[in-house]
Amino acid sequence: MSSMPIGMITLVIVAVLIFFGIAQRILDRMRLTDKQALVYIALIIIGSFINIPILRGPVEVSINVGGAVLPILLVAYLLYRAGTGKERIRAVIASVVAGAVVSIIPRITPIQEPSGFFMDPTYFYAIVSGLVAYLVGRSRRSAFIAGTMGIIIGDFVHMFQLFYGNIPGRADVGGAGAFDSTVIAGIVAVMIAELVGETRERLQGGPAKHEDALEKGLNTKFELNTPQNKLKSDEEQKAGDRLE
């Protein structure tokens, strides 16, 4: 019996963390509820078995529901819920950079010959995309968006290379679904953002101050809504969006 792919293992671990509330803070910063996240994971697993043929011929193109369609929809939702226009721009730039790096990898590494490479290409693409996504995107949302889109953009670049090079072949956008680099890359990017980013922010006193502000806001929510209080609340909200 073959072992469970790491993509599926990753999704199961994330689902467990969400179920027990351990990932609540990350989900809050990504504007997702526990139920939304668990439904999304379940849909990815189901959608992994659905491939939609796009083109037939010398170059065959298909798109996987769990590996591409659903991640793109989630990315669109996160972009819509992003705190600022600057964050949206940063996420788009990070996605393009991650996609470019993923596309360059086959040209500068022996990854096309897996037997001579030190790591499974699926995981290598995911880790590289996740690292680039965090370094450029910085926030949790931006990192997840860029990590996910970096792999999908890389799939589209491969497709265009086949078309414009008149090379017979097959392009599967998000082809492996829950087992694809797309899913792993987004999770890796968020993990890096949480571990590295949170440590950096703690040293700068950012999150602690923001949490204190939120707690204070809860304790005083029945106070008179004066212009001064409203201005202070708006400033705290903007500070929270910048930290995310």
CSV table of C-alpha atoms in Angstrom, one decimal:
chain,number,residue,atom,x,y,z
A,1,MET,CA,0.0,0.0,0.0
A,2,SER,CA,1.4,3.4,-1.0
A,3,SER,CA,1.9,6.0,1.8
A,4,MET,CA,-0.3,9.0,2.0
A,5,PRO,CA,1.1,12.0,0.0
A,6,ILE,CA,2.5,14.9,2.0
A,7,GLY,CA,-0.1,17.2,0.5
A,8,MET,CA,-2.9,15.2,2.0
A,9,ILE,CA,-1.1,14.8,5.3
A,10,THR,CA,-0.6,18.6,5.5
A,11,LEU,CA,-4.3,19.2,4.9
A,12,VAL,CA,-5.2,16.7,7.6
A,13,ILE,CA,-2.8,18.3,10.1
A,14,VAL,CA,-4.2,21.8,9.3
A,15,ALA,CA,-7.8,20.6,9.7
A,16,VAL,CA,-6.9,19.1,13.1
A,17,LEU,CA,-5.3,22.4,14.2
A,18,ILE,CA,-8.3,24.3,13.1
A,19,PHE,CA,-10.8,21.9,14.7
A,20,PHE,CA,-9.0,22.3,18.1
A,21,GLY,CA,-8.8,26.1,17.7
A,22,ILE,CA,-5.0,26.2,17.6
A,23,ALA,CA,-5.0,28.0,14.2
A,24,GLN,CA,-7.6,30.5,15.2
A,25,ARG,CA,-5.4,33.6,15.3
A,26,ILE,CA,-4.0,32.9,11.9
A,27,LEU,CA,-7.5,32.4,10.5
A,28,ASP,CA,-8.6,35.7,12.0
A,29,ARG,CA,-5.8,37.5,10.3
A,30,MET,CA,-6.7,35.9,7.0
A,31,ARG,CA,-10.4,36.9,7.5
A,32,LEU,CA,-11.6,33.2,7.6
A,33,THR,CA,-13.7,31.4,10.2
A,34,ASP,CA,-13.1,27.8,11.4
A,35,LYS,CA,-16.1,26.6,9.4
A,36,GLN,CA,-15.0,28.3,6.2
A,37,ALA,CA,-11.5,26.9,6.5
A,38,LEU,CA,-12.7,23.3,7.1
A,39,VAL,CA,-15.2,23.5,4.3
A,40,TYR,CA,-12.5,24.8,2.0
A,41,ILE,CA,-10.2,21.9,2.9
A,42,ALA,CA,-13.0,19.4,2.3
A,43,LEU,CA,-13.8,20.9,-1.1
A,44,ILE,CA,-10.1,20.8,-2.1
A,45,ILE,CA,-9.9,17.1,-1.3
A,46,ILE,CA,-13.1,16.4,-3.2
A,47,GLY,CA,-12.2,18.7,-6.1
A,48,SER,CA,-8.8,17.0,-6.4
A,49,PHE,CA,-10.6,14.2,-8.3
A,50,ILE,CA,-12.1,16.6,-10.8
A,51,ASN,CA,-10.1,17.6,-13.9
A,52,ILE,CA,-11.7,19.9,-16.4
A,53,PRO,CA,-10.3,19.4,-20.0
A,54,ILE,CA,-9.6,22.8,-21.6
A,55,LEU,CA,-7.8,21.9,-24.9
A,56,ARG,CA,-7.1,18.7,-26.8
A,57,GLY,CA,-4.4,18.3,-29.5
A,58,PRO,CA,-0.6,18.3,-29.6
A,59,VAL,CA,-0.8,20.4,-26.4
A,60,GLU,CA,-3.4,19.1,-23.9
A,61,VAL,CA,-4.5,21.5,-21.2
A,62,SER,CA,-6.6,20.7,-18.2
A,63,ILE,CA,-7.4,22.5,-14.9
A,64,ASN,CA,-8.0,20.7,-11.6
A,65,VAL,CA,-10.8,22.0,-9.4
A,66,GLY,CA,-9.1,21.2,-6.1
A,67,GLY,CA,-5.6,22.3,-7.2
A,68,ALA,CA,-6.4,25.5,-9.1
A,69,VAL,CA,-10.1,26.6,-9.3
A,70,LEU,CA,-10.7,26.6,-5.5
A,71,PRO,CA,-7.3,28.1,-4.6
A,72,ILE,CA,-7.9,30.9,-7.2
A,73,LEU,CA,-11.4,31.6,-5.7
A,74,LEU,CA,-9.9,31.8,-2.2
A,75,VAL,CA,-7.2,34.1,-3.4
A,76,ALA,CA,-9.8,36.4,-4.9
A,77,TYR,CA,-11.7,36.4,-1.6
A,78,LEU,CA,-8.6,37.2,0.4
A,79,LEU,CA,-7.6,40.0,-2.0
A,80,TYR,CA,-11.1,41.4,-1.6
A,81,ARG,CA,-10.8,41.3,2.2
A,82,ALA,CA,-7.3,42.7,2.3
A,83,GLY,CA,-6.9,45.6,4.7
A,84,THR,CA,-5.4,48.1,2.3
A,85,GLY,CA,-4.8,48.7,-1.3
A,86,LYS,CA,-1.1,48.6,-0.6
A,87,GLU,CA,-1.5,45.1,0.7
A,88,ARG,CA,-3.3,44.0,-2.5
A,89,ILE,CA,-0.5,45.4,-4.7
A,90,ARG,CA,2.1,43.8,-2.5
A,91,ALA,CA,0.3,40.4,-2.8
A,92,VAL,CA,0.1,40.7,-6.6
A,93,ILE,CA,3.8,41.6,-6.9
A,94,ALA,CA,4.7,38.8,-4.6
A,95,SER,CA,2.7,36.4,-6.7
A,96,VAL,CA,4.4,37.4,-9.9
A,97,VAL,CA,7.8,37.2,-8.3
A,98,ALA,CA,7.0,33.7,-6.9
A,99,GLY,CA,5.7,32.6,-10.3
A,100,ALA,CA,8.8,33.8,-12.0
A,101,VAL,CA,11.1,32.0,-9.6
A,102,VAL,CA,9.1,28.7,-9.9
A,103,SER,CA,9.3,29.0,-13.7
A,104,ILE,CA,13.1,29.6,-13.6
A,105,ILE,CA,13.8,26.6,-11.3
A,106,PRO,CA,13.8,24.0,-14.1
A,107,ARG,CA,16.4,26.0,-16.0
A,108,ILE,CA,18.9,26.4,-13.2
A,109,THR,CA,18.5,23.0,-11.3
A,110,PRO,CA,18.5,19.4,-12.4
A,111,ILE,CA,14.9,19.1,-11.1
A,112,GLN,CA,13.7,17.7,-14.4
A,113,GLU,CA,15.6,14.5,-13.5
A,114,PRO,CA,14.1,13.7,-10.2
A,115,SER,CA,16.3,10.7,-9.7
A,116,GLY,CA,19.3,13.0,-9.5
A,117,PHE,CA,17.6,15.6,-7.4
A,118,PHE,CA,17.8,15.7,-3.6
A,119,MET,CA,14.1,16.4,-3.1
A,120,ASP,CA,10.7,15.5,-4.7
A,121,PRO,CA,10.0,18.3,-7.2
A,122,THR,CA,6.5,18.8,-5.8
A,123,TYR,CA,7.8,19.7,-2.4
A,124,PHE,CA,10.7,21.7,-3.7
A,125,TYR,CA,8.5,23.9,-5.8
A,126,ALA,CA,6.2,24.4,-2.8
A,127,ILE,CA,8.9,25.4,-0.4
A,128,VAL,CA,10.6,27.8,-2.8
A,129,SER,CA,7.3,29.4,-3.7
A,130,GLY,CA,6.4,29.7,0.0
A,131,LEU,CA,9.7,31.3,0.9
A,132,VAL,CA,9.6,33.8,-1.9
A,133,ALA,CA,6.0,34.5,-1.0
A,134,TYR,CA,6.8,35.4,2.6
A,135,LEU,CA,9.9,37.4,1.7
A,136,VAL,CA,8.0,39.6,-0.7
A,137,GLY,CA,4.5,39.5,0.7
A,138,ARG,CA,5.3,39.7,4.4
A,139,SER,CA,1.7,39.6,5.8
A,140,ARG,CA,-0.1,36.3,6.3
A,141,ARG,CA,-2.7,37.0,3.7
A,142,SER,CA,-0.1,38.2,1.1
A,143,ALA,CA,2.2,35.3,1.8
A,144,PHE,CA,-0.7,32.7,1.3
A,145,ILE,CA,-1.9,34.5,-1.9
A,146,ALA,CA,1.6,34.6,-3.4
A,147,GLY,CA,2.6,31.1,-2.3
A,148,THR,CA,-0.5,29.7,-3.9
A,149,MET,CA,-0.5,31.8,-7.0
A,150,GLY,CA,3.2,31.3,-7.5
A,151,ILE,CA,2.6,27.7,-8.3
A,152,ILE,CA,-0.4,28.3,-10.5
A,153,ILE,CA,1.4,31.0,-12.4
A,154,GLY,CA,4.2,28.6,-13.0
A,155,ASP,CA,1.7,26.1,-14.4
A,156,PHE,CA,0.4,28.7,-16.8
A,157,VAL,CA,3.9,29.7,-17.9
A,158,HIS,CA,4.6,26.0,-18.7
A,159,MET,CA,1.4,25.9,-20.7
A,160,PHE,CA,2.5,29.0,-22.8
A,161,GLN,CA,5.9,27.6,-23.3
A,162,LEU,CA,4.4,24.5,-24.9
A,163,PHE,CA,2.1,26.6,-27.1
A,164,TYR,CA,4.7,29.2,-28.3
A,165,GLY,CA,7.4,26.6,-28.7
A,166,ASN,CA,5.2,24.3,-30.7
A,167,ILE,CA,6.1,21.5,-28.2
A,168,PRO,CA,3.7,18.6,-27.9
A,169,GLY,CA,2.9,17.9,-24.3
A,170,ARG,CA,0.5,18.3,-21.5
A,171,ALA,CA,-0.2,21.1,-19.1
A,172,ASP,CA,-2.1,20.3,-15.9
A,173,VAL,CA,-2.9,23.5,-14.0
A,174,GLY,CA,-3.1,22.5,-10.3
A,175,GLY,CA,-3.2,19.0,-11.8
A,176,ALA,CA,-2.6,17.0,-8.6
A,177,GLY,CA,-5.2,18.7,-6.5
A,178,ALA,CA,-4.7,18.2,-2.8
A,179,PHE,CA,-1.4,16.5,-3.6
A,180,ASP,CA,-0.1,19.4,-5.7
A,181,SER,CA,2.5,22.0,-4.8
A,182,THR,CA,-0.3,24.7,-4.8
A,183,VAL,CA,-1.8,23.6,-1.5
A,184,ILE,CA,1.5,23.0,0.2
A,185,ALA,CA,3.0,26.3,-1.0
A,186,GLY,CA,0.2,28.4,0.5
A,187,ILE,CA,0.4,26.6,3.8
A,188,VAL,CA,4.3,26.8,3.9
A,189,ALA,CA,4.1,30.6,3.2
A,190,VAL,CA,1.6,31.2,6.1
A,191,MET,CA,3.7,29.0,8.5
A,192,ILE,CA,6.8,31.0,7.6
A,193,ALA,CA,4.9,34.3,8.0
A,194,GLU,CA,3.6,33.2,11.4
A,195,LEU,CA,6.9,31.9,12.8
A,196,VAL,CA,9.3,34.5,11.5
A,197,GLY,CA,6.9,37.4,11.2
A,198,GLU,CA,5.4,37.0,14.6
A,199,THR,CA,8.8,36.7,16.2
A,200,ARG,CA,9.9,39.9,14.5
A,201,GLU,CA,6.7,41.7,15.5
A,202,ARG,CA,7.0,40.6,19.1
A,203,LEU,CA,10.5,41.9,19.3
A,204,GLN,CA,9.2,45.3,18.0
A,205,GLY,CA,6.3,45.2,20.4
A,206,GLY,CA,3.7,45.3,17.6
A,207,PRO,CA,1.2,42.4,18.2
A,208,ALA,CA,1.3,42.8,22.0
A,209,LYS,CA,0.3,46.5,21.7
A,210,HIS,CA,-2.4,45.6,19.2
A,211,GLU,CA,-3.8,42.9,21.4
A,212,ASP,CA,-3.8,45.3,24.4
A,213,ALA,CA,-5.7,47.8,22.2
A,214,LEU,CA,-8.3,45.2,21.3
A,215,GLU,CA,-8.7,44.1,24.9
A,216,LYS,CA,-9.1,47.7,26.0
A,217,GLY,CA,-11.7,48.2,23.2
A,218,LEU,CA,-13.7,45.2,24.5
A,219,ASN,CA,-13.7,46.6,28.0
A,220,THR,CA,-14.9,50.1,26.9
A,221,LYS,CA,-17.3,49.1,24.1
A,222,PHE,CA,-20.2,50.6,26.1
A,223,GLU,CA,-18.5,54.0,26.5
A,224,LEU,CA,-19.9,57.1,24.8
A,225,ASN,CA,-19.0,57.1,21.1
A,226,THR,CA,-17.3,60.5,21.2
A,227,PRO,CA,-15.3,61.8,18.1
A,228,GLN,CA,-12.1,61.3,20.1
A,229,ASN,CA,-12.9,57.7,20.8
A,230,LYS,CA,-13.9,57.0,17.2
A,231,LEU,CA,-10.7,58.5,16.0
A,232,LYS,CA,-8.7,56.3,18.4
A,233,SER,CA,-10.6,53.2,17.3
A,234,ASP,CA,-10.0,53.9,13.6
A,235,GLU,CA,-6.2,54.3,14.3
A,236,GLU,CA,-6.1,51.0,16.2
A,237,GLN,CA,-7.9,49.2,13.3
A,238,LYS,CA,-5.4,50.6,10.8
A,239,ALA,CA,-2.6,49.5,13.0
A,240,GLY,CA,-4.0,46.0,13.1
A,241,ASP,CA,-4.4,45.8,9.4
A,242,ARG,CA,-0.7,46.9,8.9
A,243,LEU,CA,0.4,44.1,11.2
A,244,GLU,CA,-1.5,41.5,9.3
